[in-house]
Short mmCIF file of N, CA, C and O in Angstrom, two decimals:
data_model
loop_
_atom_site.label_atom_id
_atom_site.label_comp_id
_atom_site.label_asym_id
_atom_site.label_seq_id
_atom_site.Cartn_x
_atom_site.Cartn_y
_atom_site.Cartn_z
N MET A 1 99.46 80.62 76.05
CA MET A 1 100.72 80.01 76.74
C MET A 1 100.21 78.56 77.37
O MET A 1 99.56 78.43 77.96
N ASN A 2 100.98 77.56 76.52
CA ASN A 2 100.66 76.21 76.94
C ASN A 2 101.74 75.55 77.44
O ASN A 2 103.02 75.46 76.96
N GLN A 3 101.60 75.20 78.79
CA GLN A 3 102.72 74.59 79.62
C GLN A 3 102.47 73.01 79.91
O GLN A 3 101.37 72.73 80.27
N SER A 4 103.59 72.36 79.87
CA SER A 4 103.63 70.88 80.40
C SER A 4 103.25 70.70 81.80
O SER A 4 103.68 71.59 82.65
N LYS A 5 102.30 69.74 81.99
CA LYS A 5 102.06 69.72 83.40
C LYS A 5 102.40 68.24 83.86
O LYS A 5 101.93 67.67 84.62
N GLY A 6 103.54 67.67 83.14
CA GLY A 6 103.93 66.20 83.66
C GLY A 6 103.72 65.38 82.61
O GLY A 6 102.84 64.51 82.66
N GLY A 7 104.51 65.27 81.43
CA GLY A 7 104.57 64.25 80.36
C GLY A 7 104.84 62.90 80.91
O GLY A 7 105.60 62.67 81.75
N ARG A 8 104.19 61.89 80.15
CA ARG A 8 104.46 60.62 80.28
C ARG A 8 105.12 59.96 78.94
O ARG A 8 104.23 60.15 77.77
N ARG A 9 106.14 59.10 79.08
CA ARG A 9 106.49 58.40 77.79
C ARG A 9 106.06 56.96 77.81
O ARG A 9 106.22 56.44 78.81
N ILE A 10 105.34 56.82 76.83
CA ILE A 10 104.65 55.34 76.67
C ILE A 10 104.99 54.95 75.28
O ILE A 10 104.52 55.57 74.44
N GLN A 11 105.77 53.74 75.21
CA GLN A 11 105.95 53.23 73.89
C GLN A 11 106.55 54.27 72.86
O GLN A 11 105.78 54.39 71.86
N ASP A 12 107.60 54.88 73.14
CA ASP A 12 108.10 55.93 72.28
C ASP A 12 107.23 57.01 71.81
O ASP A 12 107.60 57.71 70.88
N ARG A 13 106.30 57.36 72.67
CA ARG A 13 105.20 58.61 72.37
C ARG A 13 105.29 59.23 73.61
O ARG A 13 105.21 58.66 74.88
N LEU A 14 105.19 60.63 73.51
CA LEU A 14 105.15 61.39 74.72
C LEU A 14 103.66 61.74 74.79
O LEU A 14 103.12 62.63 73.77
N TYR A 15 103.22 61.66 76.01
CA TYR A 15 101.61 61.93 76.23
C TYR A 15 101.78 63.03 77.42
O TYR A 15 102.35 62.76 78.37
N ASP A 16 101.10 64.03 77.03
CA ASP A 16 101.28 65.23 78.34
C ASP A 16 99.84 65.59 78.73
O ASP A 16 98.80 65.47 78.08
N SER A 17 99.71 65.79 80.13
CA SER A 17 98.58 65.97 80.71
C SER A 17 98.28 67.29 80.51
O SER A 17 98.78 68.24 80.45
N LEU A 18 96.71 67.41 80.43
CA LEU A 18 96.07 68.80 80.37
C LEU A 18 95.68 69.58 81.69
O LEU A 18 95.55 70.69 81.71
N VAL A 19 95.73 68.56 82.71
CA VAL A 19 95.43 68.96 84.10
C VAL A 19 96.66 68.31 84.92
O VAL A 19 97.28 67.34 84.52
N THR A 20 96.90 68.73 86.10
CA THR A 20 97.99 68.27 86.86
C THR A 20 97.36 66.94 87.53
O THR A 20 96.34 66.89 87.96
N PRO A 21 98.14 65.96 87.36
CA PRO A 21 97.72 64.53 87.62
C PRO A 21 97.77 64.50 89.38
O PRO A 21 98.61 65.13 90.01
N PHE A 22 96.97 63.62 89.94
CA PHE A 22 96.76 63.39 91.47
C PHE A 22 98.26 62.94 91.92
O PHE A 22 98.90 61.94 91.16
N GLY A 23 98.59 63.25 93.04
CA GLY A 23 99.83 62.70 93.60
C GLY A 23 101.12 63.36 92.97
O GLY A 23 101.99 63.08 93.60
N LEU A 24 101.06 64.18 92.26
CA LEU A 24 102.21 65.17 91.60
C LEU A 24 102.73 65.90 92.90
O LEU A 24 101.90 66.87 93.14
N THR A 25 103.91 65.76 93.46
CA THR A 25 104.21 66.57 94.51
C THR A 25 104.64 68.11 93.86
O THR A 25 105.20 68.12 92.92
N GLY A 26 104.56 69.11 94.74
CA GLY A 26 104.83 70.32 94.50
C GLY A 26 103.70 70.88 93.37
O GLY A 26 104.02 72.02 92.91
N ALA A 27 102.76 70.23 93.22
CA ALA A 27 101.73 70.91 92.37
C ALA A 27 101.37 72.26 92.85
O ALA A 27 101.11 73.06 91.84
N PRO A 28 100.78 72.48 94.14
CA PRO A 28 100.45 73.60 94.49
C PRO A 28 101.38 74.84 94.36
O PRO A 28 101.04 76.10 93.88
N ALA A 29 102.75 74.57 94.56
CA ALA A 29 103.82 75.45 94.47
C ALA A 29 103.83 75.86 92.99
O ALA A 29 104.10 76.95 92.45
N THR A 30 103.98 75.00 92.19
CA THR A 30 103.72 75.15 90.74
C THR A 30 102.76 75.80 90.09
O THR A 30 102.92 76.72 89.34
N PHE A 31 101.54 75.55 90.50
CA PHE A 31 100.56 76.34 90.23
C PHE A 31 100.50 77.82 90.66
O PHE A 31 100.11 78.77 90.11
N GLN A 32 101.24 78.01 91.88
CA GLN A 32 101.11 79.19 92.53
C GLN A 32 102.06 80.21 91.73
O GLN A 32 101.96 81.26 91.47
N ARG A 33 103.42 79.61 91.28
CA ARG A 33 104.30 80.26 90.38
C ARG A 33 103.48 80.59 89.06
O ARG A 33 103.76 81.74 88.45
N TYR A 34 102.87 79.63 88.63
CA TYR A 34 102.21 80.03 87.17
C TYR A 34 101.04 81.09 87.29
O TYR A 34 101.19 82.03 86.60
N ILE A 35 100.20 81.29 88.38
CA ILE A 35 99.18 82.17 88.61
C ILE A 35 99.99 83.48 88.78
O ILE A 35 99.53 84.58 88.19
N ASN A 36 101.30 83.46 89.52
CA ASN A 36 101.86 84.80 89.74
C ASN A 36 102.53 85.24 88.46
O ASN A 36 102.37 86.61 88.28
N ALA A 37 102.95 84.36 87.63
CA ALA A 37 103.51 84.64 86.26
C ALA A 37 102.52 85.36 85.33
O ALA A 37 102.63 86.28 84.81
N VAL A 38 101.21 84.77 85.50
CA VAL A 38 100.14 85.16 84.63
C VAL A 38 99.68 86.66 85.09
O VAL A 38 99.47 87.41 84.30
N LEU A 39 99.57 86.89 86.33
CA LEU A 39 99.03 88.11 86.80
C LEU A 39 100.04 88.96 87.37
O LEU A 39 99.86 90.00 88.06
N ARG A 40 101.41 88.80 86.98
CA ARG A 40 102.46 89.44 87.59
C ARG A 40 102.33 91.00 87.34
O ARG A 40 102.78 91.87 88.15
N ASP A 41 101.82 91.50 86.45
CA ASP A 41 101.52 93.08 86.20
C ASP A 41 100.53 93.70 86.96
O ASP A 41 100.36 94.81 87.12
N HIS A 42 99.67 92.71 87.79
CA HIS A 42 98.61 93.21 88.56
C HIS A 42 98.85 92.83 89.94
O HIS A 42 98.06 93.62 90.70
N LEU A 43 99.55 92.05 90.40
CA LEU A 43 99.67 91.48 91.56
C LEU A 43 100.06 92.60 92.51
O LEU A 43 100.91 93.41 92.24
N ASP A 44 99.34 92.72 93.69
CA ASP A 44 99.75 93.58 94.90
C ASP A 44 99.12 95.04 94.41
O ASP A 44 99.09 95.88 95.39
N GLU A 45 98.98 95.31 93.18
CA GLU A 45 98.52 96.71 92.76
C GLU A 45 97.05 96.65 92.50
O GLU A 45 96.49 97.65 92.89
N ASP A 46 96.51 95.49 91.91
CA ASP A 46 95.14 95.38 91.50
C ASP A 46 94.49 94.31 92.02
O ASP A 46 93.23 94.07 91.86
N CYS A 47 95.21 93.15 92.42
CA CYS A 47 94.62 91.83 92.70
C CYS A 47 95.70 91.18 93.55
O CYS A 47 96.88 91.49 93.82
N SER A 48 94.99 90.29 94.19
CA SER A 48 95.87 89.04 95.14
C SER A 48 95.36 87.82 94.80
O SER A 48 94.31 87.65 94.43
N ALA A 49 96.40 86.89 94.60
CA ALA A 49 96.05 85.70 94.08
C ALA A 49 96.68 84.56 95.04
O ALA A 49 97.92 84.58 95.38
N TYR A 50 95.99 83.67 95.62
CA TYR A 50 96.57 82.50 96.41
C TYR A 50 95.90 81.18 95.89
O TYR A 50 94.48 81.20 95.89
N LEU A 51 96.50 80.61 95.07
CA LEU A 51 96.32 79.39 94.38
C LEU A 51 95.15 79.80 93.52
O LEU A 51 95.26 80.42 92.49
N ASP A 52 93.96 79.27 93.74
CA ASP A 52 92.74 79.52 92.77
C ASP A 52 91.89 80.60 93.30
O ASP A 52 90.78 80.67 92.85
N ASP A 53 92.09 81.21 94.33
CA ASP A 53 91.57 82.46 94.92
C ASP A 53 92.20 83.70 94.34
O ASP A 53 93.19 84.08 94.69
N VAL A 54 91.36 84.52 93.58
CA VAL A 54 91.84 85.60 93.15
C VAL A 54 90.85 86.76 93.57
O VAL A 54 89.81 86.56 93.22
N VAL A 55 91.49 87.92 94.20
CA VAL A 55 90.62 89.04 94.44
C VAL A 55 91.11 90.10 93.72
O VAL A 55 92.28 90.56 93.78
N ILE A 56 90.13 90.72 93.03
CA ILE A 56 90.53 92.04 92.40
C ILE A 56 90.01 93.39 93.11
O ILE A 56 88.96 93.35 93.37
N PHE A 57 90.84 94.37 93.50
CA PHE A 57 90.42 95.54 94.11
C PHE A 57 91.09 96.88 93.62
O PHE A 57 92.02 96.74 92.81
N SER A 58 90.42 97.87 93.70
CA SER A 58 90.87 99.18 93.12
C SER A 58 90.11 100.35 94.12
O SER A 58 89.06 100.20 94.56
N ASN A 59 90.71 101.48 93.88
CA ASN A 59 90.02 102.80 94.37
C ASN A 59 89.50 103.63 93.05
O ASN A 59 89.57 104.80 93.30
N ARG A 60 89.31 102.86 91.90
CA ARG A 60 88.90 103.48 90.78
C ARG A 60 87.27 103.60 90.74
O ARG A 60 86.64 103.20 91.45
N SER A 61 86.75 104.41 89.80
CA SER A 61 85.53 104.58 89.45
C SER A 61 85.25 103.15 89.12
O SER A 61 85.89 102.29 88.60
N ARG A 62 83.79 102.93 89.17
CA ARG A 62 83.10 101.75 88.78
C ARG A 62 83.46 101.37 87.32
O ARG A 62 83.75 100.21 87.08
N VAL A 63 83.28 102.28 86.31
CA VAL A 63 83.77 101.85 84.97
C VAL A 63 85.12 101.57 84.87
O VAL A 63 85.47 100.34 84.29
N GLU A 64 86.24 102.15 85.58
CA GLU A 64 87.51 101.86 85.59
C GLU A 64 87.63 100.53 86.23
O GLU A 64 88.57 99.60 85.68
N HIS A 65 87.05 100.09 87.21
CA HIS A 65 87.05 98.88 87.89
C HIS A 65 86.62 97.76 86.99
O HIS A 65 87.10 96.77 87.07
N ARG A 66 85.65 98.09 86.43
CA ARG A 66 85.21 97.01 85.41
C ARG A 66 86.11 96.71 84.26
O ARG A 66 86.09 95.62 83.88
N ASN A 67 86.65 97.57 83.77
CA ASN A 67 87.80 97.42 82.77
C ASN A 67 88.83 96.76 83.38
O ASN A 67 89.42 95.94 82.71
N LEU A 68 89.23 96.98 84.59
CA LEU A 68 90.37 96.38 85.29
C LEU A 68 89.85 94.87 85.29
O LEU A 68 90.78 93.77 84.95
N VAL A 69 88.78 94.57 85.65
CA VAL A 69 88.36 93.09 85.81
C VAL A 69 88.29 92.42 84.56
O VAL A 69 88.79 91.37 84.51
N LYS A 70 87.85 93.07 83.50
CA LYS A 70 87.97 92.67 82.30
C LYS A 70 89.34 92.15 81.61
O LYS A 70 89.69 91.32 81.09
N LYS A 71 90.30 93.06 82.16
CA LYS A 71 91.76 92.78 81.75
C LYS A 71 92.19 91.54 82.52
O LYS A 71 92.77 90.86 81.88
N ILE A 72 92.01 91.51 83.73
CA ILE A 72 92.40 90.27 84.67
C ILE A 72 91.75 89.09 84.00
O ILE A 72 92.21 88.06 84.07
N VAL A 73 90.50 89.10 83.93
CA VAL A 73 89.76 87.93 83.38
C VAL A 73 90.19 87.43 82.00
O VAL A 73 90.48 86.42 81.69
N TRP A 74 90.52 88.40 81.21
CA TRP A 74 91.02 88.12 79.94
C TRP A 74 92.40 87.44 79.97
O TRP A 74 92.67 86.50 79.28
N ARG A 75 93.22 87.90 80.86
CA ARG A 75 94.50 87.57 81.08
C ARG A 75 94.25 86.10 81.55
O ARG A 75 95.30 85.12 81.23
N LEU A 76 93.60 85.62 82.41
CA LEU A 76 93.45 84.35 82.95
C LEU A 76 92.91 83.38 81.90
O LEU A 76 93.24 82.30 81.60
N GLY A 77 92.08 83.84 81.10
CA GLY A 77 91.67 83.13 79.79
C GLY A 77 92.64 82.76 78.80
O GLY A 77 92.80 81.76 78.35
N GLU A 78 93.50 83.80 78.62
CA GLU A 78 94.74 83.62 77.63
C GLU A 78 95.60 82.66 78.18
O GLU A 78 96.20 81.80 77.55
N ALA A 79 95.84 82.41 79.73
CA ALA A 79 96.41 81.40 80.35
C ALA A 79 95.68 80.13 80.37
O ALA A 79 96.22 79.10 80.93
N GLU A 80 94.56 79.80 79.79
CA GLU A 80 93.60 78.78 79.95
C GLU A 80 93.24 78.32 81.15
O GLU A 80 93.07 77.19 81.54
N LEU A 81 93.11 79.56 81.91
CA LEU A 81 92.55 79.08 83.23
C LEU A 81 91.03 79.50 83.34
O LEU A 81 90.50 80.49 82.54
N GLN A 82 90.11 78.90 83.87
CA GLN A 82 88.79 79.02 83.82
C GLN A 82 88.31 79.81 85.13
O GLN A 82 88.67 79.55 86.32
N LEU A 83 87.09 80.54 84.88
CA LEU A 83 86.19 81.02 86.16
C LEU A 83 85.15 80.32 86.45
O LEU A 83 84.56 79.69 85.53
N ASP A 84 84.78 79.97 87.78
CA ASP A 84 83.64 79.28 88.05
C ASP A 84 82.66 80.32 88.63
O ASP A 84 82.85 80.96 89.50
N LEU A 85 81.68 80.90 87.51
CA LEU A 85 81.06 82.02 87.98
C LEU A 85 80.03 81.88 89.06
O LEU A 85 79.61 82.82 89.69
N LYS A 86 79.67 80.43 89.43
CA LYS A 86 78.70 80.16 90.52
C LYS A 86 79.65 80.54 91.87
O LYS A 86 79.09 80.77 92.97
N LYS A 87 80.96 80.60 91.89
CA LYS A 87 81.82 80.83 92.91
C LYS A 87 82.23 82.31 93.03
O LYS A 87 82.96 82.53 93.77
N SER A 88 81.98 82.99 91.98
CA SER A 88 82.41 84.32 91.74
C SER A 88 81.58 85.48 92.28
O SER A 88 80.30 85.38 92.27
N GLU A 89 82.11 86.59 92.76
CA GLU A 89 81.43 87.69 93.17
C GLU A 89 81.97 88.83 92.44
O GLU A 89 83.40 88.96 92.55
N PHE A 90 81.10 89.73 92.10
CA PHE A 90 81.55 90.90 91.28
C PHE A 90 81.13 92.12 92.15
O PHE A 90 80.03 91.92 92.58
N GLU A 91 81.77 93.13 92.14
CA GLU A 91 81.56 94.58 92.77
C GLU A 91 81.18 94.21 94.32
O GLU A 91 80.14 95.00 94.77
N ALA A 92 81.63 93.26 94.82
CA ALA A 92 81.18 93.08 96.37
C ALA A 92 81.83 93.91 97.30
O ALA A 92 83.05 94.46 96.90
N GLU A 93 81.27 94.50 98.36
CA GLU A 93 81.84 95.45 99.35
C GLU A 93 82.51 94.69 100.49
O GLU A 93 83.04 95.27 101.33
N SER A 94 82.20 93.44 100.58
CA SER A 94 82.81 92.63 101.63
C SER A 94 83.12 91.13 101.01
O SER A 94 82.36 90.80 100.23
N VAL A 95 84.35 90.71 101.19
CA VAL A 95 84.79 89.32 100.70
C VAL A 95 85.55 88.72 101.82
O VAL A 95 86.25 89.24 102.43
N ARG A 96 85.13 87.22 101.65
CA ARG A 96 85.89 86.68 102.58
C ARG A 96 87.19 86.00 101.77
O ARG A 96 86.99 85.54 100.63
N TYR A 97 88.38 86.10 102.46
CA TYR A 97 89.37 85.77 101.63
C TYR A 97 90.54 85.19 102.62
O TYR A 97 90.90 85.93 103.56
N LEU A 98 91.00 83.86 102.46
CA LEU A 98 92.08 83.37 103.29
C LEU A 98 91.91 83.61 104.81
O LEU A 98 92.87 83.82 105.57
N GLY A 99 90.63 83.25 105.18
CA GLY A 99 90.28 83.21 106.80
C GLY A 99 90.10 84.73 107.18
O GLY A 99 90.04 85.06 108.52
N PHE A 100 90.21 85.63 106.34
CA PHE A 100 89.71 87.14 106.82
C PHE A 100 88.47 87.68 106.06
O PHE A 100 88.13 87.13 104.98
N ILE A 101 87.89 88.61 106.47
CA ILE A 101 86.93 89.46 105.83
C ILE A 101 87.36 90.85 105.60
O ILE A 101 87.91 91.48 106.46
N VAL A 102 87.34 91.06 104.33
CA VAL A 102 87.93 92.41 103.69
C VAL A 102 86.52 93.08 103.38
O VAL A 102 85.78 92.88 102.64
N ASP A 103 86.44 94.32 104.18
CA ASP A 103 85.17 95.25 104.21
C ASP A 103 85.82 96.63 103.61
O ASP A 103 86.65 97.11 104.03
N VAL A 104 84.78 97.13 102.55
CA VAL A 104 85.05 98.58 102.12
C VAL A 104 84.77 99.46 103.44
O VAL A 104 83.58 99.41 103.97
N GLY A 105 85.74 100.34 103.56
CA GLY A 105 85.44 101.44 104.81
C GLY A 105 85.79 100.63 106.04
O GLY A 105 85.99 101.58 106.97
N ARG A 106 85.73 99.41 106.43
CA ARG A 106 86.13 98.87 107.65
C ARG A 106 87.51 98.40 107.74
O ARG A 106 88.13 98.06 108.84
N GLY A 107 88.05 97.99 106.45
CA GLY A 107 89.59 97.07 106.56
C GLY A 107 89.24 95.79 106.63
O GLY A 107 88.33 95.06 106.24
N ILE A 108 90.34 95.25 107.03
CA ILE A 108 90.62 93.75 107.36
C ILE A 108 90.09 93.24 108.66
O ILE A 108 90.89 93.87 109.62
N ARG A 109 89.44 92.09 108.85
CA ARG A 109 89.27 91.60 110.20
C ARG A 109 89.17 90.06 110.04
O ARG A 109 89.34 89.38 108.76
N MET A 110 89.50 89.38 111.09
CA MET A 110 89.52 87.91 111.15
C MET A 110 87.92 87.31 110.79
O MET A 110 87.11 88.08 111.23
N ASP A 111 87.92 86.45 110.19
CA ASP A 111 86.44 85.73 109.77
C ASP A 111 86.08 85.04 111.12
O ASP A 111 86.75 84.25 111.72
N PRO A 112 84.90 85.61 111.67
CA PRO A 112 84.41 84.97 112.82
C PRO A 112 84.28 83.53 112.78
O PRO A 112 84.41 82.57 113.74
N LYS A 113 83.72 82.70 111.58
CA LYS A 113 83.82 81.39 111.49
C LYS A 113 85.14 80.48 111.76
O LYS A 113 85.05 79.53 112.32
N LYS A 114 86.15 81.25 111.40
CA LYS A 114 87.50 80.52 111.61
C LYS A 114 87.91 80.78 113.06
O LYS A 114 88.58 80.01 113.58
N VAL A 115 87.59 81.95 113.56
CA VAL A 115 87.98 82.26 115.04
C VAL A 115 87.09 81.12 115.81
O VAL A 115 87.76 80.66 116.86
N LYS A 116 85.86 80.87 115.70
CA LYS A 116 85.02 79.96 116.23
C LYS A 116 85.63 78.60 116.19
O LYS A 116 85.47 78.03 117.19
N ALA A 117 86.05 78.37 115.08
CA ALA A 117 86.55 76.82 114.79
C ALA A 117 87.82 76.68 115.72
O ALA A 117 87.92 75.73 116.16
N LEU A 118 88.56 77.85 116.09
CA LEU A 118 89.73 77.75 116.86
C LEU A 118 89.51 77.56 118.17
O LEU A 118 90.07 77.00 118.97
N ARG A 119 88.34 78.17 118.67
CA ARG A 119 87.86 78.01 120.09
C ARG A 119 87.15 76.84 120.49
O ARG A 119 87.40 76.38 121.70
N VAL A 120 86.83 75.97 119.76
CA VAL A 120 86.11 74.80 119.94
C VAL A 120 86.99 73.67 120.09
O VAL A 120 88.22 73.55 119.81
#
C-alpha cells in the first residue's frame, strides 16, 4: 500500500514525499489513522498501537504467540513500516507503555519514573 504523504507541484511535475515533511500539521493524527488501518484486524484483540509504539500481547502458547508476532510484523512490512530492532523487545514479561508498566501476572501500574516527574 503506497500512500501519498503530501505531494508538491514544481514546474508542471508532481513530487511526492516518501516521509512526512516537517511542519505538516495533522501528521500525528494521519499516521495514527494509517497504523490503525494497517493493524485493524489485530487492534485491541492482539495488539495496541499508539503512533510508533506497538505492543503485541496474547494468552496463547509461545509458538502461537510467535506466529502472531510474525503476522503483525509482516503486516507492518507490507505497509512499508520499519522496526527498529534496537528499540524492540520480544517475549518480555514486563513492558513500559504510554506511562504505564504492564506486567504478566500483576497487571497495569503507573510507571514510577513518570510519577516521580510529577512530584518534582
